[in-house]
Amino acid sequence: SQQGEEDPQALSIQEGENATMNCSYKTSINNLQWYRQNSGRGLVHLILIRSNEREKHSGRLRVTLDTSKKSSSLLITASRAADTASYFCATGGHPETSGSRLTFGEGTQLTVNP
Amino acid sequence: NAGVTQTPKFQVLKTGQSMTLQCAQDMNHNSMYWYRQDPGMGLRLIYYSASEGTTDKGEVPNGYNVSRLNKREFSLRLESAAPSQTSVYFCASSVHGGVSGANVLTFGAGSRLTVL
């Protein structure tokens, strides 16, 4: 079964608005990552947050992590049409139990309308 | 920098045929992975190789075999293809492996496989 579950499954907004996507997971993690996938392409890494961190920023991206609720959110500010893509969260377990594997959620399809 | 290169990009097979998906990375990464992506299912790990000479099963290994040919190359073989293996396959690699902690994956562009 999938470790991460994204919410919502699909999100449609206007250019300039903020987009928020959420990810919930079930088991203890070492880190949580967000990836973007443009249509017909491979996934591209966006940002990583470790289990002892609560918030990270990268450009227009802000990621939060609440380990007590086993959830994370990705905020994209001032969205652009080029942000249209699917966004996936991926959880990394503790190395001694899950080695180098990442487990991906089902993704959120974001559409930014010009 | 080519990154992760997968071949072929598209393939159509008949049920029972065999084929090998090739993957090569030029980033000197230790770990390599094969995922499949199906609508509504996200990405599911088929097999991975934490380091050269080792391979391990992932979430959905049945019907597949892998070979870590050397540090650069990791191939995925379907011995007897079935319609349920129709999917988009992604190879990925990462710097760290084993007990090193966080692994950031670099993905290939994907291989779209249809089994009739």
XYZ file of C-alpha atoms in Angstrom:
230
model
C 0.000 0.000 0.000
C 1.105 3.587 -0.576
C 2.851 5.288 2.323
C 1.985 8.802 1.229
C -1.442 9.995 0.255
C -1.850 13.391 -1.346
C -4.845 15.637 -1.002
C -6.488 16.950 -3.087
C -6.176 14.631 -6.071
C -6.665 17.585 -8.393
C -6.427 21.348 -7.923
C -7.229 24.103 -10.407
C -6.299 27.723 -9.669
C -5.675 31.022 -11.437
C -2.223 32.347 -12.152
C -0.946 34.398 -9.224
C -2.869 32.429 -6.602
C -1.244 30.172 -4.040
C -1.536 26.378 -4.281
C -1.472 24.109 -1.253
C -1.138 20.343 -1.429
C -1.144 17.971 1.494
C 0.459 14.606 2.123
C -0.294 12.129 4.879
C 1.729 9.056 5.694
C 1.408 6.092 7.987
C 4.753 5.058 9.459
C 7.758 6.755 11.051
C 9.982 8.496 8.516
C 13.532 9.752 8.173
C 12.668 12.389 5.571
C 9.917 13.536 3.242
C 10.442 14.830 -0.271
C 8.326 16.511 -2.917
C 8.704 15.850 -6.636
C 7.115 17.405 -9.713
C 6.174 15.579 -12.905
C 5.333 17.421 -16.071
C 3.096 15.555 -18.499
C 4.942 12.725 -20.220
C 8.185 13.359 -18.348
C 10.113 11.894 -15.441
C 9.879 13.181 -11.887
C 12.047 16.058 -10.742
C 13.076 16.578 -7.117
C 11.833 19.836 -5.584
C 12.601 19.863 -1.881
C 13.504 17.590 1.037
C 12.590 18.024 4.687
C 14.069 15.856 7.424
C 12.054 14.431 10.280
C 13.608 16.839 12.797
C 12.673 19.894 10.702
C 9.301 21.652 10.734
C 9.530 24.008 7.764
C 11.725 24.594 4.720
C 11.703 27.144 1.943
C 13.058 27.052 -1.580
C 12.176 29.970 -3.823
C 8.365 30.008 -4.128
C 8.067 26.653 -2.370
C 7.329 26.212 1.317
C 7.134 22.787 2.893
C 5.943 22.010 6.394
C 6.169 18.746 8.274
C 4.159 17.701 11.318
C 5.456 14.341 12.493
C 2.884 14.141 15.288
C 0.108 14.205 12.681
C 2.175 12.334 10.086
C 1.459 14.997 7.503
C 3.201 17.493 5.257
C 2.076 20.343 3.067
C 3.577 21.941 -0.019
C 2.731 25.578 -0.692
C 3.519 27.143 -4.051
C 3.161 30.915 -3.879
C 2.313 33.232 -6.772
C 1.670 30.317 -9.102
C 2.471 30.435 -12.805
C 1.098 28.508 -15.764
C 4.459 26.700 -15.889
C 3.715 25.212 -12.444
C 1.033 23.027 -14.058
C 2.162 19.481 -13.265
C 1.591 16.547 -10.942
C 3.171 16.818 -7.522
C 4.168 13.780 -5.492
C 5.280 13.383 -1.928
C 7.736 10.616 -1.150
C 8.726 9.296 2.241
C 12.084 7.881 3.168
C 12.183 5.428 6.015
C 14.925 4.910 8.525
C 18.040 3.559 6.791
C 18.446 0.593 9.093
C 14.967 -0.691 8.284
C 14.164 0.486 4.773
C 17.572 1.230 3.329
C 17.570 3.591 0.379
C 13.965 3.238 -0.687
C 11.442 6.018 -1.163
C 7.709 5.388 -1.160
C 5.592 7.671 -3.341
C 2.022 8.834 -2.985
C -0.511 9.010 -5.794
C 0.060 12.665 -6.564
C -1.884 15.907 -6.883
C -2.594 17.219 -10.376
C -2.199 21.003 -10.298
C -3.555 23.117 -13.140
C -2.701 26.817 -13.186
C -4.918 28.756 -15.567
C -3.464 31.842 -17.286
C 25.192 15.735 -18.572
C 22.817 13.004 -19.681
C 21.704 12.055 -16.141
C 19.571 8.899 -16.305
C 18.954 7.423 -19.745
C 16.295 4.792 -20.391
C 15.723 2.765 -23.519
C 13.440 2.146 -25.259
C 11.009 5.046 -24.799
C 8.089 3.071 -26.227
C 7.507 -0.647 -26.713
C 4.541 -2.790 -27.680
C 4.674 -6.474 -26.805
C 2.385 -9.431 -27.221
C 1.461 -11.512 -24.193
C 4.223 -13.984 -23.443
C 7.004 -12.084 -25.162
C 10.085 -11.041 -23.246
C 12.021 -7.814 -23.235
C 14.607 -5.866 -21.288
C 14.433 -2.220 -20.327
C 17.848 -0.631 -20.126
C 18.913 2.130 -17.763
C 22.223 3.923 -17.434
C 23.331 6.842 -15.262
C 26.442 8.953 -15.594
C 26.396 10.625 -12.167
C 28.430 7.997 -10.319
C 25.407 7.230 -8.117
C 25.486 4.201 -5.846
C 21.807 3.297 -5.867
C 19.448 2.585 -8.731
C 15.731 1.856 -8.845
C 12.941 0.686 -11.103
C 9.432 2.039 -10.542
C 6.205 1.567 -12.450
C 3.549 4.253 -12.695
C -0.091 3.421 -13.262
C -3.072 5.796 -13.261
C -4.372 6.328 -9.738
C -1.576 4.209 -8.231
C 1.314 6.622 -8.051
C 4.779 5.117 -8.384
C 5.429 1.649 -7.064
C 8.917 0.276 -6.510
C 9.671 -2.898 -8.455
C 13.314 -3.559 -7.601
C 16.239 -1.535 -6.386
C 19.975 -1.851 -6.082
C 21.486 -0.071 -3.111
C 24.982 -0.554 -4.458
C 26.824 -2.354 -7.219
C 26.462 -6.092 -6.783
C 23.271 -6.019 -4.733
C 19.599 -6.085 -5.709
C 16.452 -6.220 -3.586
C 12.757 -6.615 -4.191
C 10.480 -3.665 -3.850
C 6.732 -3.514 -3.529
C 5.737 -5.231 -6.797
C 8.563 -7.543 -7.987
C 6.504 -10.430 -9.384
C 7.025 -10.984 -13.109
C 10.257 -9.004 -13.234
C 13.981 -9.632 -12.909
C 16.815 -7.139 -12.658
C 20.539 -7.051 -13.259
C 22.969 -4.481 -11.886
C 25.487 -4.899 -14.653
C 27.962 -2.410 -13.218
C 27.767 0.849 -11.270
C 26.260 2.688 -14.257
C 23.711 0.218 -15.566
C 20.583 -1.403 -14.115
C 18.299 -3.395 -16.403
C 14.742 -4.634 -15.886
C 13.597 -7.803 -17.635
C 10.109 -9.071 -18.289
C 10.443 -12.792 -19.012
C 6.851 -13.418 -20.105
C 4.926 -10.183 -20.488
C 1.314 -9.948 -19.321
C -1.300 -7.230 -19.998
C -1.110 -6.298 -16.281
C 2.446 -5.124 -16.942
C 1.220 -2.390 -19.273
C 2.589 0.697 -17.560
C 5.117 3.496 -17.663
C 8.433 2.398 -16.196
C 10.855 4.787 -14.597
C 14.461 4.199 -13.708
C 16.035 6.394 -11.050
C 19.333 6.731 -9.270
C 20.589 8.364 -6.091
C 23.871 9.270 -4.504
C 23.360 7.495 -1.223
C 22.589 3.907 -0.586
C 22.230 1.594 2.343
C 22.421 3.254 5.726
C 23.345 6.772 4.648
C 19.971 8.425 5.216
C 18.122 10.660 2.794
C 18.220 9.743 -0.868
C 17.307 12.269 -3.528
C 16.305 10.514 -6.730
C 17.117 11.538 -10.283
C 14.656 10.023 -12.738
C 14.859 9.007 -16.344
C 12.240 10.136 -18.853
C 10.312 6.862 -18.664
C 9.560 3.897 -20.897
C 5.964 3.360 -21.960
C 5.205 -0.343 -22.338
C 2.004 -1.782 -23.769
C 1.325 -5.513 -23.576
C -1.436 -6.736 -25.864
